[in-house]
Amino acid sequence: MSRLAVAFLVTALVVGTVPASATDDVGEAARAGQWQLAALRLPEAWRSSRGEGVIVAVLDTGVNGRHPDLEGAVIQGPDLTGTAKGLWGRHGTAMASLIAGRGHGDEHRGGVIGVAPAAKVLSIRVTLENGDPLREHQRAGGRDALAKGIRYAADHGAGVISMSLGGGSGAWEGSPSEEEAIQYAIARGAVLVASSGNDGGTGNRKNFPAAYPGVMAVGAVDRELRVAAFSNRQDYLSVVAPGTEIVTADARDSYVVSDGTSSAAAMVAGVAALIKSAYPGMSPYHVRTAIELGTRRQPADGHSPAYGHGVANALLALRAAARLDPPGPGLARPGTYFGDGPPPASRGPVVAGMVMLAAAMSARVLVRHRKRRP
């Protein structure tokens, strides 16, 4: 089906004239518009993993688990915003569909299918929709909602935590409570992913939670795998992924097409779920390493503020994970922006080195002390 036909049908859905379940043509158009399936090489990746057994926490505006493409996929968690009223679930439903959408219809061939269609989504509402008049009030009253949401996700079995909170819905300044929550989640084995932000063409500000140590910051590329103009460019960027003309489920049981690093981050969270499913014991650091090693269009120097380590690719990431399982002794240590991610076992060489250093220093003190004796 042509891009024009897809755009026409999805436009009808956005204005609410056609529900997602009303016609097979709508579902087929939604699936045909998912150009990321080929870009990420998902049909091939699904031969190895579909995300079975993995819970992906979606920290967002809430998720409509009754959408035809998300039936049976959603676990409803708490609303931490302190604001029960207002707009609800549009952005969060869209992100959840990109992660774990199942599609619908005959053999699930219609509708949106996510990167990890066998994974479960844990919906945790931590923010309100952009444009919601109650948003400013929520920011003042629910400042620690994100930190609480991260801890809740880690305590309730989330192997991956997806935070598409960039480009205005995130914060321009970090907080100790959020950073501590992130390190807590990493220590419990969770991979954290966040959108880099959508003001790359203007302010290009450092955006949180993407900028926290330990979080995979994800930027966006278009159909030609070129970095989108709006995608934030930062030295802590991990990878980029599809983020323009993205078809997603909508909270009103329909579909919508949008651009943004939010979609790109959700897809990378799905790739992390594929790896966690195939290699359940793999640490967050090594999952991240596999995703970064398994990229296309890698910068000549290995990393750039625009592309990070390259364009994410599910199949190549799974292949890289296979080479890292179990992690070899020569694997590089985490960089500045990873934090305390590696499991205790991988800290052995560091601990041993510290013990040897302490012993050497003690010996020097003892020798000096003896030399001072008459």
PDB file of C-alpha atoms in Angstrom, residues 137-277:
ATOM      1  CA  HIS A 137      -0.076  22.015  38.512  1.00  0.00           C
ATOM      2  CA  GLN A 138       1.060  18.401  38.238  1.00  0.00           C
ATOM      3  CA  ARG A 139       4.684  19.429  37.874  1.00  0.00           C
ATOM      4  CA  ALA A 140       4.508  21.412  41.095  1.00  0.00           C
ATOM      5  CA  GLY A 141       2.670  18.725  43.052  1.00  0.00           C
ATOM      6  CA  GLY A 142       4.237  15.547  41.654  1.00  0.00           C
ATOM      7  CA  ARG A 143       7.904  16.417  41.310  1.00  0.00           C
ATOM      8  CA  ASP A 144       9.096  12.989  42.433  1.00  0.00           C
ATOM      9  CA  ALA A 145       6.644  11.038  40.275  1.00  0.00           C
ATOM     10  CA  LEU A 146       9.377   9.867  37.899  1.00  0.00           C
ATOM     11  CA  ALA A 147      11.684   8.759  40.705  1.00  0.00           C
ATOM     12  CA  LYS A 148       8.837   6.892  42.392  1.00  0.00           C
ATOM     13  CA  GLY A 149       7.858   5.334  39.076  1.00  0.00           C
ATOM     14  CA  ILE A 150      11.369   4.065  38.421  1.00  0.00           C
ATOM     15  CA  ARG A 151      11.554   2.456  41.854  1.00  0.00           C
ATOM     16  CA  TYR A 152       8.081   0.941  41.468  1.00  0.00           C
ATOM     17  CA  ALA A 153       9.070  -0.553  38.119  1.00  0.00           C
ATOM     18  CA  ALA A 154      12.292  -2.014  39.521  1.00  0.00           C
ATOM     19  CA  ASP A 155      10.434  -3.512  42.495  1.00  0.00           C
ATOM     20  CA  HIS A 156       7.746  -5.073  40.293  1.00  0.00           C
ATOM     21  CA  GLY A 157       9.870  -7.075  37.907  1.00  0.00           C
ATOM     22  CA  ALA A 158      10.563  -4.650  35.060  1.00  0.00           C
ATOM     23  CA  GLY A 159      13.546  -5.804  33.022  1.00  0.00           C
ATOM     24  CA  VAL A 160      13.366  -2.652  30.902  1.00  0.00           C
ATOM     25  CA  ILE A 161      12.162   0.838  31.833  1.00  0.00           C
ATOM     26  CA  SER A 162      11.089   3.047  28.930  1.00  0.00           C
ATOM     27  CA  MET A 163      10.916   6.812  29.492  1.00  0.00           C
ATOM     28  CA  SER A 164       9.846   8.733  26.397  1.00  0.00           C
ATOM     29  CA  LEU A 165       9.837  12.005  28.269  1.00  0.00           C
ATOM     30  CA  GLY A 166      11.982  14.233  26.074  1.00  0.00           C
ATOM     31  CA  GLY A 167      11.329  17.309  23.984  1.00  0.00           C
ATOM     32  CA  GLY A 168       9.437  19.376  26.527  1.00  0.00           C
ATOM     33  CA  SER A 169       7.809  16.692  28.655  1.00  0.00           C
ATOM     34  CA  GLY A 170      11.097  15.906  30.335  1.00  0.00           C
ATOM     35  CA  ALA A 171      13.054  18.168  32.678  1.00  0.00           C
ATOM     36  CA  TRP A 172      15.946  20.452  31.826  1.00  0.00           C
ATOM     37  CA  GLU A 173      17.487  19.947  35.256  1.00  0.00           C
ATOM     38  CA  GLY A 174      18.043  16.643  36.992  1.00  0.00           C
ATOM     39  CA  SER A 175      17.280  15.756  40.587  1.00  0.00           C
ATOM     40  CA  PRO A 176      19.111  13.633  43.188  1.00  0.00           C
ATOM     41  CA  SER A 177      15.998  11.544  43.830  1.00  0.00           C
ATOM     42  CA  GLU A 178      15.711  10.588  40.147  1.00  0.00           C
ATOM     43  CA  GLU A 179      19.407   9.804  39.809  1.00  0.00           C
ATOM     44  CA  GLU A 180      19.316   7.633  42.933  1.00  0.00           C
ATOM     45  CA  ALA A 181      16.239   5.819  41.625  1.00  0.00           C
ATOM     46  CA  ILE A 182      18.008   5.129  38.333  1.00  0.00           C
ATOM     47  CA  GLN A 183      21.008   3.606  40.067  1.00  0.00           C
ATOM     48  CA  TYR A 184      18.638   1.567  42.253  1.00  0.00           C
ATOM     49  CA  ALA A 185      16.904   0.182  39.164  1.00  0.00           C
ATOM     50  CA  ILE A 186      20.178  -0.635  37.411  1.00  0.00           C
ATOM     51  CA  ALA A 187      21.385  -2.486  40.498  1.00  0.00           C
ATOM     52  CA  ARG A 188      18.217  -4.599  40.271  1.00  0.00           C
ATOM     53  CA  GLY A 189      18.982  -5.500  36.662  1.00  0.00           C
ATOM     54  CA  ALA A 190      16.770  -3.063  34.740  1.00  0.00           C
ATOM     55  CA  VAL A 191      17.800  -1.452  31.451  1.00  0.00           C
ATOM     56  CA  LEU A 192      16.706   2.197  31.343  1.00  0.00           C
ATOM     57  CA  VAL A 193      15.977   3.945  28.035  1.00  0.00           C
ATOM     58  CA  ALA A 194      14.933   7.563  27.429  1.00  0.00           C
ATOM     59  CA  SER A 195      14.334   9.920  24.520  1.00  0.00           C
ATOM     60  CA  SER A 196      17.115  12.437  23.893  1.00  0.00           C
ATOM     61  CA  GLY A 197      14.724  15.350  23.277  1.00  0.00           C
ATOM     62  CA  ASN A 198      13.141  17.161  20.347  1.00  0.00           C
ATOM     63  CA  ASP A 199      14.777  20.584  20.340  1.00  0.00           C
ATOM     64  CA  GLY A 200      17.941  19.609  18.480  1.00  0.00           C
ATOM     65  CA  GLY A 201      17.250  22.227  15.830  1.00  0.00           C
ATOM     66  CA  THR A 202      16.868  25.050  18.341  1.00  0.00           C
ATOM     67  CA  GLY A 203      18.112  24.967  21.935  1.00  0.00           C
ATOM     68  CA  ASN A 204      19.543  21.436  21.858  1.00  0.00           C
ATOM     69  CA  ARG A 205      19.350  21.377  25.647  1.00  0.00           C
ATOM     70  CA  LYS A 206      20.586  18.634  27.914  1.00  0.00           C
ATOM     71  CA  ASN A 207      17.445  16.677  28.697  1.00  0.00           C
ATOM     72  CA  PHE A 208      16.650  14.474  31.676  1.00  0.00           C
ATOM     73  CA  PRO A 209      16.138  11.571  32.271  1.00  0.00           C
ATOM     74  CA  ALA A 210      18.190  10.894  29.110  1.00  0.00           C
ATOM     75  CA  ALA A 211      21.250  12.674  30.508  1.00  0.00           C
ATOM     76  CA  TYR A 212      21.489  10.664  33.729  1.00  0.00           C
ATOM     77  CA  PRO A 213      24.396   8.220  34.032  1.00  0.00           C
ATOM     78  CA  GLY A 214      23.137   4.730  33.294  1.00  0.00           C
ATOM     79  CA  VAL A 215      20.285   5.736  30.957  1.00  0.00           C
ATOM     80  CA  MET A 216      20.399   4.929  27.240  1.00  0.00           C
ATOM     81  CA  ALA A 217      19.652   8.223  25.477  1.00  0.00           C
ATOM     82  CA  VAL A 218      18.054   7.666  22.059  1.00  0.00           C
ATOM     83  CA  GLY A 219      17.814  10.055  19.125  1.00  0.00           C
ATOM     84  CA  ALA A 220      15.726   9.822  15.942  1.00  0.00           C
ATOM     85  CA  VAL A 221      16.398   9.108  12.264  1.00  0.00           C
ATOM     86  CA  ASP A 222      14.147   9.312   9.199  1.00  0.00           C
ATOM     87  CA  ARG A 223      13.395   6.691   6.535  1.00  0.00           C
ATOM     88  CA  GLU A 224      16.785   7.328   4.926  1.00  0.00           C
ATOM     89  CA  LEU A 225      18.447   6.746   8.314  1.00  0.00           C
ATOM     90  CA  ARG A 226      19.493  10.382   8.480  1.00  0.00           C
ATOM     91  CA  VAL A 227      19.364  12.099  11.857  1.00  0.00           C
ATOM     92  CA  ALA A 228      16.153  14.105  12.160  1.00  0.00           C
ATOM     93  CA  ALA A 229      16.609  17.868  12.480  1.00  0.00           C
ATOM     94  CA  PHE A 230      14.706  17.921  15.779  1.00  0.00           C
ATOM     95  CA  SER A 231      16.749  15.138  17.406  1.00  0.00           C
ATOM     96  CA  ASN A 232      18.974  16.376  20.222  1.00  0.00           C
ATOM     97  CA  ARG A 233      22.710  15.965  19.721  1.00  0.00           C
ATOM     98  CA  GLN A 234      24.675  15.299  22.898  1.00  0.00           C
ATOM     99  CA  ASP A 235      27.866  13.530  23.921  1.00  0.00           C
ATOM    100  CA  TYR A 236      25.868  11.093  26.067  1.00  0.00           C
ATOM    101  CA  LEU A 237      23.696   9.909  23.154  1.00  0.00           C
ATOM    102  CA  SER A 238      23.700   6.107  22.983  1.00  0.00           C
ATOM    103  CA  VAL A 239      22.046   5.249  19.643  1.00  0.00           C
ATOM    104  CA  VAL A 240      19.453   6.531  17.186  1.00  0.00           C
ATOM    105  CA  ALA A 241      16.350   4.753  15.861  1.00  0.00           C
ATOM    106  CA  PRO A 242      13.351   5.413  13.583  1.00  0.00           C
ATOM    107  CA  GLY A 243      11.479   8.520  14.726  1.00  0.00           C
ATOM    108  CA  THR A 244       9.685  10.136  11.785  1.00  0.00           C
ATOM    109  CA  GLU A 245       6.328   9.231  10.194  1.00  0.00           C
ATOM    110  CA  ILE A 246       5.746   6.622  12.900  1.00  0.00           C
ATOM    111  CA  VAL A 247       2.316   4.970  13.051  1.00  0.00           C
ATOM    112  CA  THR A 248       1.191   4.200  16.599  1.00  0.00           C
ATOM    113  CA  ALA A 249      -1.908   3.161  18.487  1.00  0.00           C
ATOM    114  CA  ASP A 250      -3.939   5.984  19.983  1.00  0.00           C
ATOM    115  CA  ALA A 251      -5.810   6.052  23.288  1.00  0.00           C
ATOM    116  CA  ARG A 252      -9.120   6.461  21.408  1.00  0.00           C
ATOM    117  CA  ASP A 253      -8.814   2.957  19.896  1.00  0.00           C
ATOM    118  CA  SER A 254      -7.487   4.431  16.675  1.00  0.00           C
ATOM    119  CA  TYR A 255      -4.085   5.349  15.211  1.00  0.00           C
ATOM    120  CA  VAL A 256      -1.933   8.413  14.806  1.00  0.00           C
ATOM    121  CA  VAL A 257       1.221   9.320  12.871  1.00  0.00           C
ATOM    122  CA  SER A 258       3.885  11.391  14.608  1.00  0.00           C
ATOM    123  CA  ASP A 259       7.555  12.380  14.721  1.00  0.00           C
ATOM    124  CA  GLY A 260       9.812  12.435  17.767  1.00  0.00           C
ATOM    125  CA  THR A 261      12.596  10.871  19.761  1.00  0.00           C
ATOM    126  CA  SER A 262       9.884   9.403  21.991  1.00  0.00           C
ATOM    127  CA  SER A 263       9.088   6.768  19.363  1.00  0.00           C
ATOM    128  CA  ALA A 264      12.772   6.055  18.795  1.00  0.00           C
ATOM    129  CA  ALA A 265      13.345   5.454  22.503  1.00  0.00           C
ATOM    130  CA  ALA A 266      10.342   3.121  22.745  1.00  0.00           C
ATOM    131  CA  MET A 267      11.720   1.014  19.903  1.00  0.00           C
ATOM    132  CA  VAL A 268      15.131   0.716  21.540  1.00  0.00           C
ATOM    133  CA  ALA A 269      13.390  -0.311  24.765  1.00  0.00           C
ATOM    134  CA  GLY A 270      11.768  -3.045  22.680  1.00  0.00           C
ATOM    135  CA  VAL A 271      15.171  -4.167  21.383  1.00  0.00           C
ATOM    136  CA  ALA A 272      16.420  -4.338  24.982  1.00  0.00           C
ATOM    137  CA  ALA A 273      13.410  -6.558  25.780  1.00  0.00           C
ATOM    138  CA  LEU A 274      14.336  -8.912  22.937  1.00  0.00           C
ATOM    139  CA  ILE A 275      17.834  -9.273  24.376  1.00  0.00           C
ATOM    140  CA  LYS A 276      16.616  -9.669  27.967  1.00  0.00           C
ATOM    141  CA  SER A 277      14.264 -12.411  26.809  1.00  0.00           C
TER     142      SER A 277
END
